[in-house]
Amino acid sequence: MTPADTNIDPAPLLAAARAAARHAHAPYSRFSVGAAVLLTDGQVVTGANFENASYGLSLCAETVAIAHLSGLGRLRDVVAVAVVGGTQIDGVARGADPIRPCGRCRQVLNEAAGMGHRDIAVFCSGIEGGAIERHRLSDLLPHAFGPADLGL
Ligand code: THU
């Protein structure tokens, strides 16, 4: 497993995540989330949360971004992900407190990390700025369930 590179400049990735959050479809929670994934060749792929009137079917921003990577055949190439989110007030997402990926998204990211034999850097910040947290996915999801548990 290649260690996560938490020294990557998070600023451009967070900017891409903030731009992606503008595409959130979140009329039910009114909480917009954007995710931006950095690949080995520098390409950035984004996602925004996509809610459903049948609430439980809603998709998180990170999962949307990872599904996009699947379509591009780039699941093995994830280096880092940035996540931002905030509550919509008068149609604009507000807040400077960082959000971290939910448990399901950590598990989804972990699958891609395993495919690339690379730990992933996870940058978290507020949708309007504020402090930047630098995590390793392996710290956010210790003792993860993975293919080894299935004998693979
Ligand atoms: N959400 C994400 O997109 N990513 C996360 O990691 C946490 C939560 C979304 C799901 C839902 O659309 C909204 O935020 C409120 O939970």
Short mmCIF file of C-alpha atoms and ligand atoms in Angstrom, two decimals:
data_model
loop_
_atom_site.label_atom_id
_atom_site.label_comp_id
_atom_site.label_asym_id
_atom_site.label_seq_id
_atom_site.Cartn_x
_atom_site.Cartn_y
_atom_site.Cartn_z
CA MET A 1 0.00 0.00 0.00
CA THR A 2 1.52 3.34 -1.05
CA PRO A 3 1.17 5.89 1.79
CA ALA A 4 -1.28 8.77 1.40
CA ASP A 5 0.30 12.04 0.22
CA THR A 6 -1.21 14.55 2.66
CA ASN A 7 1.29 17.23 1.48
CA ILE A 8 -0.59 17.77 -1.80
CA ASP A 9 -1.81 21.37 -2.14
CA PRO A 10 -5.48 21.05 -1.15
CA ALA A 11 -6.51 24.50 -2.45
CA PRO A 12 -7.29 23.63 -6.11
CA LEU A 13 -9.05 20.43 -5.09
CA LEU A 14 -11.17 22.26 -2.51
CA ALA A 15 -12.01 24.92 -5.12
CA ALA A 16 -13.19 22.17 -7.48
CA ALA A 17 -15.27 20.62 -4.69
CA ARG A 18 -16.88 24.01 -3.94
CA ALA A 19 -17.69 24.50 -7.62
CA ALA A 20 -19.19 20.99 -7.79
CA ALA A 21 -21.38 21.67 -4.74
CA ARG A 22 -23.23 24.27 -6.82
CA HIS A 23 -24.63 21.31 -8.80
CA ALA A 24 -26.03 19.59 -5.71
CA HIS A 25 -29.57 18.31 -6.04
CA ALA A 26 -30.52 18.56 -2.38
CA PRO A 27 -34.08 19.92 -2.12
CA TYR A 28 -34.88 17.65 0.85
CA SER A 29 -31.97 18.14 3.24
CA ARG A 30 -31.06 21.57 1.81
CA PHE A 31 -27.44 20.54 2.50
CA SER A 32 -25.14 20.86 -0.52
CA VAL A 33 -22.00 18.73 -0.73
CA GLY A 34 -19.22 18.78 -3.31
CA ALA A 35 -16.40 16.29 -3.75
CA ALA A 36 -13.32 16.48 -5.97
CA VAL A 37 -11.04 13.53 -6.63
CA LEU A 38 -7.42 13.97 -7.73
CA LEU A 39 -6.00 11.24 -10.00
CA THR A 40 -2.41 10.11 -10.54
CA ASP A 41 -2.09 12.16 -13.75
CA GLY A 42 -3.44 15.35 -12.15
CA GLN A 43 -6.95 15.02 -13.58
CA VAL A 44 -9.74 16.11 -11.21
CA VAL A 45 -13.17 14.45 -11.25
CA THR A 46 -16.03 15.93 -9.22
CA GLY A 47 -19.41 14.98 -7.84
CA ALA A 48 -22.27 16.57 -5.93
CA ASN A 49 -24.93 14.99 -3.76
CA PHE A 50 -27.94 13.78 -5.72
CA GLU A 51 -30.97 13.35 -3.50
CA ASN A 52 -34.13 11.42 -4.28
CA ALA A 53 -37.77 11.94 -3.30
CA SER A 54 -37.46 8.44 -1.87
CA TYR A 55 -34.95 9.82 0.62
CA GLY A 56 -32.99 6.62 1.28
CA LEU A 57 -31.96 6.40 -2.37
CA SER A 58 -29.98 9.64 -2.18
CA LEU A 59 -26.36 9.55 -3.30
CA CYS A 60 -23.52 11.35 -1.54
CA ALA A 61 -21.15 13.62 -3.45
CA GLU A 62 -18.14 11.33 -2.91
CA THR A 63 -20.05 8.32 -4.20
CA VAL A 64 -21.19 10.24 -7.29
CA ALA A 65 -17.56 11.21 -8.00
CA ILE A 66 -16.36 7.63 -7.54
CA ALA A 67 -19.13 6.32 -9.83
CA HIS A 68 -17.95 8.80 -12.45
CA LEU A 69 -14.43 7.37 -12.08
CA SER A 70 -15.82 3.91 -12.66
CA GLY A 71 -17.23 5.09 -15.98
CA LEU A 72 -13.83 6.52 -16.89
CA GLY A 73 -12.01 3.31 -15.94
CA ARG A 74 -9.92 5.26 -13.41
CA LEU A 75 -10.90 3.71 -10.08
CA ARG A 76 -7.30 2.55 -9.51
CA ASP A 77 -5.89 6.05 -9.85
CA VAL A 78 -7.30 7.94 -6.86
CA VAL A 79 -4.68 9.98 -4.98
CA ALA A 80 -6.75 12.42 -2.93
CA VAL A 81 -10.30 13.64 -2.36
CA ALA A 82 -11.60 16.98 -1.10
CA VAL A 83 -15.04 17.33 0.49
CA VAL A 84 -17.02 20.45 1.41
CA GLY A 85 -20.62 20.95 2.44
CA GLY A 86 -22.99 23.50 3.86
CA THR A 87 -26.63 24.35 4.52
CA GLN A 88 -28.54 26.19 1.81
CA ILE A 89 -29.77 29.61 2.91
CA ASP A 90 -31.70 31.58 0.28
CA GLY A 91 -30.38 29.14 -2.31
CA VAL A 92 -26.71 29.53 -1.39
CA ALA A 93 -24.74 26.94 0.62
CA ARG A 94 -23.26 28.52 3.74
CA GLY A 95 -20.85 27.47 6.46
CA ALA A 96 -17.16 27.43 7.30
CA ASP A 97 -17.10 24.25 9.36
CA PRO A 98 -15.45 21.24 7.71
CA ILE A 99 -17.48 18.14 6.96
CA ARG A 100 -15.96 14.67 6.74
CA PRO A 101 -17.07 11.81 4.48
CA CYS A 102 -19.89 9.68 5.90
CA GLY A 103 -19.22 6.07 6.83
CA ARG A 104 -20.60 4.65 3.59
CA CYS A 105 -18.45 6.98 1.52
CA ARG A 106 -15.36 6.02 3.51
CA GLN A 107 -16.05 2.40 2.61
CA VAL A 108 -16.62 3.30 -1.06
CA LEU A 109 -13.36 5.28 -1.14
CA ASN A 110 -11.60 2.36 0.55
CA GLU A 111 -12.54 0.05 -2.31
CA ALA A 112 -10.88 2.41 -4.81
CA ALA A 113 -7.85 2.78 -2.52
CA GLY A 114 -7.45 -0.99 -2.42
CA MET A 115 -7.71 -1.26 -6.21
CA GLY A 116 -4.85 1.23 -6.55
CA HIS A 117 -2.87 -0.21 -3.64
CA ARG A 118 -2.68 3.39 -2.41
CA ASP A 119 -3.96 5.11 0.73
CA ILE A 120 -5.96 8.26 -0.08
CA ALA A 121 -5.48 11.78 1.31
CA VAL A 122 -8.81 13.31 2.40
CA PHE A 123 -9.08 17.12 2.66
CA CYS A 124 -12.08 18.57 4.48
CA SER A 125 -13.09 22.20 4.73
CA GLY A 126 -16.08 24.49 4.91
CA ILE A 127 -18.03 25.33 1.81
CA GLU A 128 -17.20 29.01 2.36
CA GLY A 129 -13.59 28.50 3.49
CA GLY A 130 -12.21 28.13 6.98
CA ALA A 131 -9.83 25.56 8.40
CA ILE A 132 -8.53 22.75 6.20
CA GLU A 133 -8.23 19.28 7.68
CA ARG A 134 -5.79 16.79 6.16
CA HIS A 135 -6.60 13.15 6.84
CA ARG A 136 -5.58 9.76 5.58
CA LEU A 137 -8.44 7.48 4.59
CA SER A 138 -6.78 4.75 6.66
CA ASP A 139 -7.17 7.00 9.73
CA LEU A 140 -10.81 7.80 8.93
CA LEU A 141 -11.63 4.12 8.39
CA PRO A 142 -9.34 1.98 10.56
CA HIS A 143 -9.73 -1.81 10.49
CA ALA A 144 -11.72 -1.53 7.25
CA PHE A 145 -13.61 -4.49 5.85
CA GLY A 146 -12.11 -5.34 2.49
CA PRO A 147 -11.35 -8.01 -0.07
CA ALA A 148 -8.93 -9.80 2.27
CA ASP A 149 -11.89 -10.58 4.53
CA LEU A 150 -13.42 -12.45 1.61
CA GLY A 151 -10.21 -14.39 1.05
CA LEU A 152 -9.29 -12.32 -2.02
N1 THU B 1 -23.75 13.88 2.14
C1 THU B 1 -22.76 13.75 1.21
O1 THU B 1 -22.96 14.06 0.03
N2 THU B 1 -21.56 13.28 1.62
C2 THU B 1 -21.26 12.95 2.90
O2 THU B 1 -20.18 12.44 3.17
C3 THU B 1 -22.22 13.23 3.97
C4 THU B 1 -23.60 13.55 3.54
C5 THU B 1 -25.07 14.36 1.70
C6 THU B 1 -26.16 13.33 1.75
C7 THU B 1 -27.39 14.19 1.81
O3 THU B 1 -27.75 14.54 0.47
C8 THU B 1 -26.93 15.43 2.54
O4 THU B 1 -25.53 15.42 2.52
C9 THU B 1 -27.43 15.52 3.97
O5 THU B 1 -27.13 14.36 4.67
#
